[in-house]
Coordinates of N, CA and C in Angstrom, one line a residue:
M23 N 0.8 -1.2 0.0 CA 0.0 0.0 0.0 C 0.9 1.3 0.0
A24 N 2.0 1.2 0.7 CA 2.9 2.4 0.7 C 3.4 2.7 -0.7
L25 N 3.8 1.6 -1.4 CA 4.2 1.8 -2.8 C 3.2 2.4 -3.7
E26 N 1.9 1.9 -3.5 CA 0.8 2.4 -4.3 C 0.6 3.9 -4.0
A27 N 0.7 4.2 -2.7 CA 0.5 5.6 -2.4 C 1.6 6.5 -2.9
A28 N 2.8 6.0 -2.8 CA 4.0 6.8 -3.3 C 3.9 7.0 -4.8
L29 N 3.6 6.0 -5.6 CA 3.5 6.1 -7.0 C 2.3 7.0 -7.4
S30 N 1.2 6.9 -6.7 CA 0.0 7.7 -7.0 C 0.3 9.2 -6.8
I31 N 1.0 9.5 -5.7 CA 1.4 10.9 -5.4 C 2.4 11.4 -6.4
A32 N 3.3 10.6 -6.8 CA 4.3 11.0 -7.8 C 3.6 11.2 -9.2
A33 N 2.7 10.3 -9.6 CA 2.0 10.5 -10.8 C 1.1 11.8 -10.8
L34 N 0.5 12.0 -9.7 CA -0.4 13.2 -9.6 C 0.5 14.5 -9.6
A35 N 1.6 14.5 -8.9 CA 2.5 15.6 -8.9 C 3.0 15.9 -10.3
L36 N 3.4 14.8 -11.1 CA 3.8 15.0 -12.4 C 2.7 15.6 -13.3
A37 N 1.5 15.0 -13.2 CA 0.4 15.5 -14.0 C 0.1 17.0 -13.7
L38 N 0.1 17.3 -12.4 CA -0.2 18.7 -12.1 C 0.9 19.7 -12.5
S39 N 2.1 19.2 -12.6 CA 3.2 20.1 -13.0 C 3.0 20.5 -14.4
L40 N 2.3 19.7 -15.2 CA 2.0 20.1 -16.6 C 0.8 21.0 -16.8
R41 N 0.2 21.5 -15.7 CA -0.9 22.4 -15.6 C -2.0 22.0 -16.6
P42 N -2.6 20.8 -16.4 CA -3.6 20.3 -17.3 C -4.9 21.1 -17.2
W43 N -5.1 21.8 -16.1 CA -6.4 22.5 -16.0 C -6.6 23.6 -17.1
R44 N -5.5 23.9 -17.8 CA -5.6 24.9 -18.9 C -6.5 24.3 -20.0
M45 N -6.6 23.0 -20.1 CA -7.4 22.4 -21.2 C -8.9 22.4 -20.9
L46 N -9.3 22.8 -19.7 CA -10.7 22.9 -19.3 C -11.4 24.1 -19.8
G47 N -10.7 25.0 -20.4 CA -11.3 26.2 -21.0 C -12.0 26.0 -22.3
G48 N -11.9 24.8 -22.9 CA -12.5 24.5 -24.1 C -13.5 23.4 -24.0
P49 N -13.7 22.6 -25.1 CA -14.8 21.6 -25.1 C -14.5 20.4 -24.1
L50 N -13.3 20.3 -23.6 CA -13.0 19.1 -22.7 C -13.7 19.3 -21.3
L51 N -14.2 20.5 -21.0 CA -14.9 20.6 -19.7 C -16.1 19.7 -19.6
T52 N -16.8 19.5 -20.7 CA -18.0 18.7 -20.7 C -17.7 17.2 -20.3
P53 N -16.7 16.6 -21.0 CA -16.4 15.2 -20.6 C -15.8 15.1 -19.2
A54 N -15.1 16.1 -18.8 CA -14.5 16.1 -17.5 C -15.5 16.1 -16.4
L55 N -16.5 17.0 -16.6 CA -17.6 17.1 -15.6 C -18.5 15.8 -15.6
A56 N -18.7 15.3 -16.8 CA -19.5 14.1 -16.9 C -18.8 12.9 -16.2
T57 N -17.5 12.8 -16.3 CA -16.8 11.8 -15.6 C -16.9 11.9 -14.1
L58 N -16.8 13.1 -13.6 CA -16.9 13.3 -12.2 C -18.3 13.0 -11.7
A59 N -19.3 13.1 -12.6 CA -20.7 12.9 -12.2 C -21.1 11.4 -12.2
L60 N -20.5 10.7 -13.2 CA -20.9 9.3 -13.5 C -19.9 8.2 -13.0
L61 N -18.6 8.4 -13.2 CA -17.7 7.4 -12.9 C -17.6 6.9 -11.4
P62 N -17.8 7.8 -10.5 CA -17.7 7.3 -9.1 C -18.8 6.3 -8.8
W63 N -20.0 6.4 -9.4 CA -21.0 5.4 -9.1 C -20.7 4.1 -9.8
L64 N -20.0 4.1 -10.9 CA -19.6 2.8 -11.5 C -18.5 2.2 -10.7
W65 N -17.6 3.0 -10.1 CA -16.6 2.4 -9.2 C -17.2 1.9 -7.9
L66 N -18.3 2.4 -7.5 CA -19.0 2.0 -6.3 C -19.8 0.7 -6.4
L67 N -19.9 0.2 -7.7 CA -20.7 -1.0 -7.9 C -20.3 -2.2 -7.1
P68 N -19.0 -2.5 -6.9 CA -18.6 -3.7 -6.1 C -19.2 -3.6 -4.7
Q69 N -19.4 -2.4 -4.2 CA -19.9 -2.3 -2.8 C -21.4 -2.5 -2.7
R70 N -22.0 -2.5 -3.9 CA -23.5 -2.7 -3.9 C -23.9 -4.1 -4.3
L71 N -22.9 -4.9 -4.8 CA -23.3 -6.2 -5.3 C -23.0 -7.2 -4.2
P72 N -23.5 -8.4 -4.3 CA -23.2 -9.5 -3.3 C -21.7 -9.8 -3.4
A73 N -21.3 -10.4 -2.3 CA -19.8 -10.8 -2.2 C -19.5 -11.8 -3.2
G74 N -18.3 -11.7 -3.7 CA -17.8 -12.7 -4.7 C -17.0 -12.0 -5.8
L75 N -17.2 -12.3 -7.0 CA -16.5 -11.6 -8.1 C -17.1 -10.3 -8.4
P76 N -16.5 -9.2 -8.0 CA -17.1 -7.9 -8.3 C -17.0 -7.5 -9.7
V77 N -18.1 -6.8 -10.2 CA -18.1 -6.3 -11.6 C -17.6 -4.9 -11.5
Q78 N -16.4 -4.6 -12.1 CA -15.8 -3.3 -12.0 C -15.6 -2.7 -13.4
F79 N -16.0 -1.5 -13.6 CA -15.8 -0.7 -14.8 C -14.7 0.3 -14.5
S80 N -13.7 0.4 -15.3 CA -12.6 1.3 -15.1 C -12.8 2.7 -15.6
G81 N -13.0 2.8 -16.9 CA -13.2 4.0 -17.6 C -11.9 4.8 -17.8
A82 N -10.8 4.3 -17.3 CA -9.5 5.0 -17.3 C -9.0 5.2 -18.8
S83 N -9.2 4.2 -19.6 CA -8.8 4.3 -21.0 C -9.5 5.4 -21.7
L84 N -10.9 5.3 -21.6 CA -11.7 6.3 -22.2 C -11.3 7.7 -21.7
L85 N -11.0 7.9 -20.5 CA -10.7 9.2 -19.9 C -9.4 9.7 -20.5
V86 N -8.4 8.8 -20.6 CA -7.1 9.2 -21.2 C -7.3 9.7 -22.7
L87 N -8.1 8.9 -23.4 CA -8.4 9.3 -24.8 C -9.1 10.6 -24.9
M88 N -10.0 10.9 -24.0 CA -10.8 12.1 -24.0 C -10.0 13.3 -23.5
L89 N -9.3 13.1 -22.4 CA -8.7 14.3 -21.7 C -7.2 14.3 -21.8
G90 N -6.6 13.2 -22.2 CA -5.1 13.2 -22.2 C -4.7 12.7 -20.8
W91 N -3.5 12.1 -20.7 CA -3.0 11.6 -19.4 C -2.9 12.7 -18.3
P92 N -2.3 13.8 -18.6 CA -2.1 14.8 -17.6 C -3.4 15.3 -16.9
L93 N -4.5 15.4 -17.7 CA -5.7 15.8 -17.1 C -6.5 14.6 -16.5
A94 N -6.3 13.5 -17.1 CA -7.0 12.3 -16.6 C -6.6 11.9 -15.2
V95 N -5.3 12.0 -14.9 CA -4.8 11.6 -13.6 C -5.5 12.4 -12.4
P96 N -5.5 13.7 -12.4 CA -6.2 14.4 -11.3 C -7.7 14.2 -11.3
V97 N -8.3 14.0 -12.5 CA -9.7 13.6 -12.5 C -10.0 12.3 -11.9
L98 N -9.1 11.3 -12.2 CA -9.3 10.0 -11.5 C -9.0 10.1 -10.0
A99 N -8.2 11.0 -9.6 CA -8.0 11.2 -8.1 C -9.2 11.8 -7.5
L100 N -9.9 12.7 -8.2 CA -11.2 13.2 -7.7 C -12.3 12.2 -7.7
V101 N -12.3 11.3 -8.6 CA -13.2 10.2 -8.6 C -13.0 9.3 -7.4
A102 N -11.7 8.9 -7.2 CA -11.4 8.1 -6.0 C -11.8 8.8 -4.7
L103 N -11.6 10.1 -4.6 CA -12.0 10.9 -3.4 C -13.5 10.8 -3.2
Q104 N -14.3 10.9 -4.3 CA -15.7 10.8 -4.2 C -16.1 9.4 -3.7
V105 N -15.5 8.3 -4.3 CA -15.8 7.0 -3.9 C -15.5 6.8 -2.4
W106 N -14.5 7.4 -1.9 CA -14.2 7.3 -0.4 C -15.2 8.0 0.4
L107 N -15.6 9.2 -0.1 CA -16.6 10.0 0.7 C -18.0 9.4 0.7
I108 N -18.4 8.8 -0.5 CA -19.7 8.2 -0.6 C -19.8 6.8 -0.2
G109 N -18.8 6.0 -0.4 CA -18.8 4.6 -0.2 C -18.6 4.2 1.3
Q110 N -18.4 2.9 1.4 CA -18.3 2.3 2.8 C -17.0 1.6 3.0
T111 N -16.0 1.8 2.2 CA -14.7 1.2 2.4 C -13.7 2.2 2.9
G112 N -12.6 1.7 3.5 CA -11.6 2.6 4.0 C -10.7 3.3 3.0
A113 N -9.9 4.2 3.4 CA -9.1 5.0 2.5 C -8.1 4.1 1.8
G114 N -7.6 3.0 2.5 CA -6.6 2.1 1.9 C -7.2 1.4 0.7
D115 N -8.4 0.9 0.9 CA -9.0 0.1 -0.2 C -9.3 1.0 -1.4
V116 N -9.8 2.3 -1.1 CA -10.0 3.2 -2.2 C -8.8 3.6 -2.9
L117 N -7.7 3.8 -2.2 CA -6.4 4.1 -2.8 C -6.0 2.9 -3.7
S118 N -6.1 1.7 -3.2 CA -5.7 0.6 -4.1 C -6.6 0.5 -5.3
Q119 N -7.9 0.7 -5.2 CA -8.8 0.7 -6.3 C -8.5 1.8 -7.3
G120 N -8.2 3.0 -6.8 CA -7.8 4.1 -7.7 C -6.5 3.8 -8.4
F121 N -5.6 3.2 -7.7 CA -4.3 2.9 -8.4 C -4.4 1.8 -9.5
W122 N -5.1 0.7 -9.2 CA -5.1 -0.4 -10.1 C -6.3 -0.3 -11.1
L123 N -7.3 0.4 -10.8 CA -8.4 0.6 -11.7 C -8.3 1.9 -12.5
G124 N -7.5 2.8 -12.0 CA -7.4 4.1 -12.6 C -6.0 4.4 -13.1
L125 N -5.1 4.6 -12.2 CA -3.8 5.1 -12.6 C -3.0 4.2 -13.5
V126 N -2.9 2.9 -13.1 CA -2.1 1.9 -13.8 C -2.7 1.7 -15.3
P127 N -4.0 1.4 -15.5 CA -4.5 1.3 -16.8 C -4.4 2.6 -17.6
A128 N -4.5 3.7 -17.0 CA -4.4 5.0 -17.7 C -3.0 5.1 -18.2
T129 N -2.0 4.8 -17.4 CA -0.6 4.9 -17.9 C -0.3 3.9 -18.9
L130 N -0.8 2.7 -18.8 CA -0.6 1.6 -19.8 C -1.2 2.1 -21.1
V131 N -2.4 2.6 -21.1 CA -3.0 3.1 -22.3 C -2.2 4.2 -23.0
L132 N -1.6 5.1 -22.2 CA -0.7 6.1 -22.7 C 0.5 5.5 -23.4
A133 N 1.1 4.4 -22.8 CA 2.2 3.8 -23.4 C 1.8 3.0 -24.7
I134 N 0.7 2.3 -24.7 CA 0.2 1.6 -25.9 C 0.0 2.6 -27.0
G135 N -0.6 3.7 -26.7 CA -0.9 4.8 -27.7 C 0.4 5.3 -28.3
A136 N 1.4 5.5 -27.5 CA 2.7 5.9 -28.0 C 3.3 4.9 -29.0
V137 N 3.2 3.6 -28.6 CA 3.7 2.5 -29.5 C 3.0 2.5 -30.8
L138 N 1.7 2.6 -30.8 CA 0.9 2.6 -32.0 C 1.2 3.7 -32.9
K139 N 1.4 4.9 -32.3 CA 1.7 6.1 -33.1 C 3.0 6.0 -33.7
R140 N 3.9 5.2 -33.0 CA 5.3 5.1 -33.6 C 5.4 4.1 -34.7
Y141 N 4.6 3.0 -34.6 CA 4.8 1.9 -35.6 C 3.7 1.7 -36.5
L142 N 2.5 2.3 -36.3 CA 1.4 2.0 -37.2 C 1.0 3.3 -37.9
P143 N 0.4 3.2 -39.1 CA 0.0 4.4 -39.9 C -1.1 5.2 -39.2
P144 N -1.1 6.5 -39.4 CA -2.2 7.3 -38.7 C -3.5 7.2 -39.5
N145 N -4.4 6.4 -39.1 CA -5.7 6.4 -39.7 C -6.8 6.1 -38.6
P146 N -8.0 6.4 -38.9 CA -9.1 6.3 -37.8 C -9.2 4.9 -37.4
F147 N -9.0 3.9 -38.2 CA -9.2 2.5 -37.8 C -8.2 2.1 -36.8
V148 N -6.9 2.5 -36.9 CA -5.9 2.2 -35.9 C -6.2 2.9 -34.6
Y149 N -6.7 4.1 -34.7 CA -7.1 4.9 -33.5 C -8.2 4.2 -32.7
T150 N -9.3 3.9 -33.4 CA -10.5 3.4 -32.7 C -10.3 1.9 -32.3
L151 N -9.8 1.1 -33.2 CA -9.6 -0.3 -32.9 C -8.3 -0.5 -31.9
G152 N -7.2 0.2 -32.3 CA -6.0 0.0 -31.6 C -6.0 0.6 -30.2
R153 N -6.3 1.9 -30.2 CA -6.3 2.6 -28.9 C -7.6 2.5 -28.1
G154 N -8.7 2.5 -28.8 CA -10.0 2.5 -28.1 C -10.4 1.1 -27.6
F155 N -10.1 0.1 -28.5 CA -10.6 -1.2 -28.2 C -9.5 -2.2 -27.7
L156 N -8.6 -2.6 -28.5 CA -7.6 -3.5 -28.1 C -6.7 -3.0 -27.1
G157 N -6.3 -1.7 -27.2 CA -5.5 -1.1 -26.2 C -6.1 -1.1 -24.8
T158 N -7.4 -0.8 -24.8 CA -8.1 -0.8 -23.5 C -8.1 -2.2 -22.9
A159 N -8.4 -3.2 -23.7 CA -8.5 -4.6 -23.2 C -7.1 -5.0 -22.7
A160 N -6.1 -4.7 -23.4 CA -4.7 -5.1 -22.9 C -4.4 -4.4 -21.6
A161 N -4.6 -3.1 -21.5 CA -4.3 -2.3 -20.3 C -5.0 -2.8 -19.1
L162 N -6.3 -3.0 -19.3 CA -7.1 -3.5 -18.1 C -6.8 -4.9 -17.7
F163 N -6.5 -5.8 -18.6 CA -6.2 -7.1 -18.2 C -4.9 -7.2 -17.5
V164 N -3.9 -6.5 -18.1 CA -2.6 -6.5 -17.4 C -2.6 -5.9 -16.0
S165 N -3.3 -4.8 -15.9 CA -3.5 -4.1 -14.6 C -4.2 -5.0 -13.6
G166 N -5.3 -5.6 -14.0 CA -6.1 -6.5 -13.2 C -5.3 -7.7 -12.8
S167 N -4.6 -8.3 -13.7 CA -3.8 -9.5 -13.4 C -2.7 -9.3 -12.4
V168 N -2.0 -8.2 -12.6 CA -0.9 -7.9 -11.7 C -1.5 -7.6 -10.3
M169 N -2.6 -6.9 -10.2 CA -3.3 -6.7 -8.9 C -3.7 -8.0 -8.3
E170 N -4.2 -8.9 -9.0 CA -4.6 -10.2 -8.5 C -3.4 -11.0 -8.0
L171 N -2.3 -11.0 -8.7 CA -1.1 -11.7 -8.3 C -0.5 -11.1 -7.0
L172 N -0.6 -9.8 -6.8 CA -0.1 -9.2 -5.7 C -1.0 -9.2 -4.5
H173 N -2.3 -9.0 -4.7 CA -3.2 -8.8 -3.6 C -4.2 -10.0 -3.4
H174 N -4.3 -10.8 -4.4 CA -5.4 -11.9 -4.4 C -6.7 -11.3 -4.0
G175 N -7.2 -10.3 -4.8 CA -8.3 -9.4 -4.4 C -9.6 -10.2 -4.3
F176 N -9.8 -11.3 -5.0 CA -11.1 -12.0 -4.9 C -11.0 -13.0 -3.7
S177 N -11.6 -12.7 -2.7 CA -11.6 -13.5 -1.5 C -12.4 -14.8 -1.7
G178 N -11.7 -15.9 -1.4 CA -12.3 -17.2 -1.6 C -12.4 -17.7 -3.0
V179 N -11.8 -17.1 -4.0 CA -11.9 -17.4 -5.4 C -10.5 -17.8 -5.8
A180 N -10.4 -18.9 -6.6 CA -9.1 -19.4 -7.1 C -8.5 -18.4 -8.0
L181 N -7.2 -18.3 -8.0 CA -6.5 -17.3 -8.8 C -6.8 -17.5 -10.3
E182 N -6.9 -18.7 -10.8 CA -7.3 -18.9 -12.2 C -8.6 -18.4 -12.5
Q183 N -9.6 -18.5 -11.7 CA -10.9 -18.0 -11.9 C -10.9 -16.5 -11.8
A184 N -10.1 -15.9 -10.9 CA -10.0 -14.5 -10.8 C -9.4 -13.9 -12.1
L185 N -8.4 -14.5 -12.7 CA -7.8 -14.0 -13.9 C -8.7 -14.1 -15.1
V186 N -9.5 -15.2 -15.1 CA -10.6 -15.3 -16.2 C -11.6 -14.2 -16.1
S187 N -12.0 -13.9 -14.9 CA -12.9 -12.8 -14.7 C -12.3 -11.4 -15.1
R188 N -11.0 -11.2 -14.8 CA -10.4 -10.0 -15.2 C -10.3 -9.9 -16.7
W189 N -10.1 -11.0 -17.4 CA -10.1 -11.1 -18.8 C -11.4 -10.6 -19.4
L190 N -12.5 -11.2 -18.8 CA -13.8 -10.9 -19.3 C -14.2 -9.4 -19.0
M191 N -13.8 -8.9 -17.9 CA -14.2 -7.5 -17.5 C -13.3 -6.6 -18.4
A192 N -12.1 -6.9 -18.7 CA -11.3 -6.1 -19.6 C -11.9 -5.9 -20.9
W193 N -12.5 -7.0 -21.5 CA -13.1 -6.9 -22.8 C -14.4 -6.1 -22.7
G194 N -15.2 -6.2 -21.6 CA -16.3 -5.4 -21.4 C -16.0 -3.9 -21.4
D195 N -14.9 -3.6 -20.7 CA -14.5 -2.2 -20.7 C -14.1 -1.8 -22.1
A196 N -13.4 -2.7 -22.8 CA -12.9 -2.4 -24.2 C -14.1 -2.2 -25.1
F197 N -15.1 -3.0 -25.1 CA -16.2 -2.9 -26.0 C -16.9 -1.5 -25.8
L198 N -17.1 -1.1 -24.5 CA -17.8 0.2 -24.3 C -16.9 1.3 -24.7
T199 N -15.6 1.2 -24.4 CA -14.7 2.3 -24.7 C -14.5 2.4 -26.2
G200 N -14.4 1.3 -26.9 CA -14.2 1.3 -28.4 C -15.5 1.9 -29.0
M201 N -16.7 1.5 -28.5 CA -17.9 2.1 -29.1 C -18.0 3.6 -28.9
L202 N -17.7 4.0 -27.7 CA -17.8 5.5 -27.4 C -16.8 6.3 -28.2
V203 N -15.6 5.7 -28.3 CA -14.6 6.4 -29.1 C -15.0 6.5 -30.6
A204 N -15.5 5.5 -31.1 CA -16.0 5.5 -32.5 C -17.1 6.6 -32.7
V205 N -18.0 6.6 -31.7 CA -19.1 7.6 -31.8 C -18.5 9.1 -31.7
F206 N -17.6 9.2 -30.7 CA -17.0 10.6 -30.6 C -16.2 11.0 -31.8
V207 N -15.5 10.1 -32.4 CA -14.7 10.4 -33.6 C -15.7 10.9 -34.7
A208 N -16.8 10.3 -34.8 CA -17.8 10.6 -35.8 C -18.5 11.9 -35.5
F209 N -18.9 12.1 -34.2 CA -19.9 13.2 -33.9 C -19.3 14.2 -33.0
R210 N -18.4 13.9 -32.1 CA -17.8 14.8 -31.1 C -16.3 14.7 -31.0
P211 N -15.6 14.9 -32.1 CA -14.1 14.7 -32.1 C -13.4 15.7 -31.1
Q212 N -14.1 16.8 -30.9 CA -13.6 17.8 -29.9 C -13.5 17.3 -28.5
W213 N -14.2 16.2 -28.2 CA -14.2 15.6 -26.9 C -13.0 14.7 -26.7
L214 N -12.2 14.5 -27.8 CA -11.1 13.6 -27.7 C -9.8 14.3 -27.8
A215 N -9.1 14.5 -26.7 CA -7.8 15.3 -26.8 C -6.8 14.6 -27.5
T216 N -6.9 13.3 -27.7 CA -5.8 12.5 -28.4 C -6.1 12.3 -29.8
W217 N -7.3 12.9 -30.3 CA -7.6 12.8 -31.7 C -7.2 14.1 -32.4
S218 N -6.8 13.9 -33.7 CA -6.4 15.1 -34.5 C -6.8 14.8 -35.9
D219 N -7.7 15.7 -36.5 CA -8.1 15.5 -37.9 C -6.9 15.6 -38.8
E220 N -5.9 16.5 -38.5 CA -4.8 16.6 -39.3 C -4.0 15.3 -39.4
R221 N -3.9 14.6 -38.3 CA -3.1 13.4 -38.3 C -3.9 12.2 -38.9
Y222 N -5.1 12.0 -38.4 CA -5.8 10.8 -38.8 C -6.7 10.9 -40.0
L223 N -6.9 12.1 -40.5 CA -7.7 12.2 -41.7 C -6.9 12.9 -42.8
K224 N -5.6 12.9 -42.7 CA -4.8 13.4 -43.7 C -4.9 12.6 -45.0
P225 N -5.1 13.2 -46.1 CA -5.2 12.5 -47.4 C -3.9 11.7 -47.7
P226 N -4.0 10.6 -48.4 CA -2.8 9.8 -48.7 C -1.9 10.6 -49.7
P227 N -0.6 10.4 -49.7 CA 0.3 11.1 -50.6 C 0.0 10.7 -52.0
P228 N 0.3 11.6 -53.0 CA 0.0 11.3 -54.4 C 0.7 10.0 -54.8
G229 N -0.1 9.2 -55.6 CA 0.5 8.0 -56.1 C 0.4 6.8 -55.1
A230 N -0.1 7.1 -53.9 CA -0.2 6.0 -52.9 C -1.4 5.1 -53.2

């Protein structure tokens, strides 16, 4: 827990040093406020369900694609704060949830996006499928699996079953994120800080 707290504080300090609040003066204010209104209730779902395998939606990947990593990190911190204030779990459990459900997948999605931008051509298919869908599934499964290996978070459930559930939940997150990213690309591209018409809709070079 001490390591999770230290890494969370370091990531938050790094994000705030980039002054991400400057991006809230434009169209990104709407998705940021919508996240603060909706995401805490999705993170609270495990507290409202019967004991066993909790259904958890992260939303971290979608948040990074909409707001960018520097703004997504403090927004995720505010989401975790709301979960602590509204929910019934202690600060330690909320910190762990915010770290593994928010910060880690958000950072992995950022890294996956950088790799895709480096090695794949810039087109909408790569963005929506690679970053919105497959990137989300990979980030959530890796984050959830490492958390299970370190914490054995599912009480009374075999590790193999826990990993299978993490795999399924990662794909659920990926389907929803990929669908929303495709919708935003088509109708609200201004809500995606990581999207650029100049990059992804640039016409092919002559003779291509």
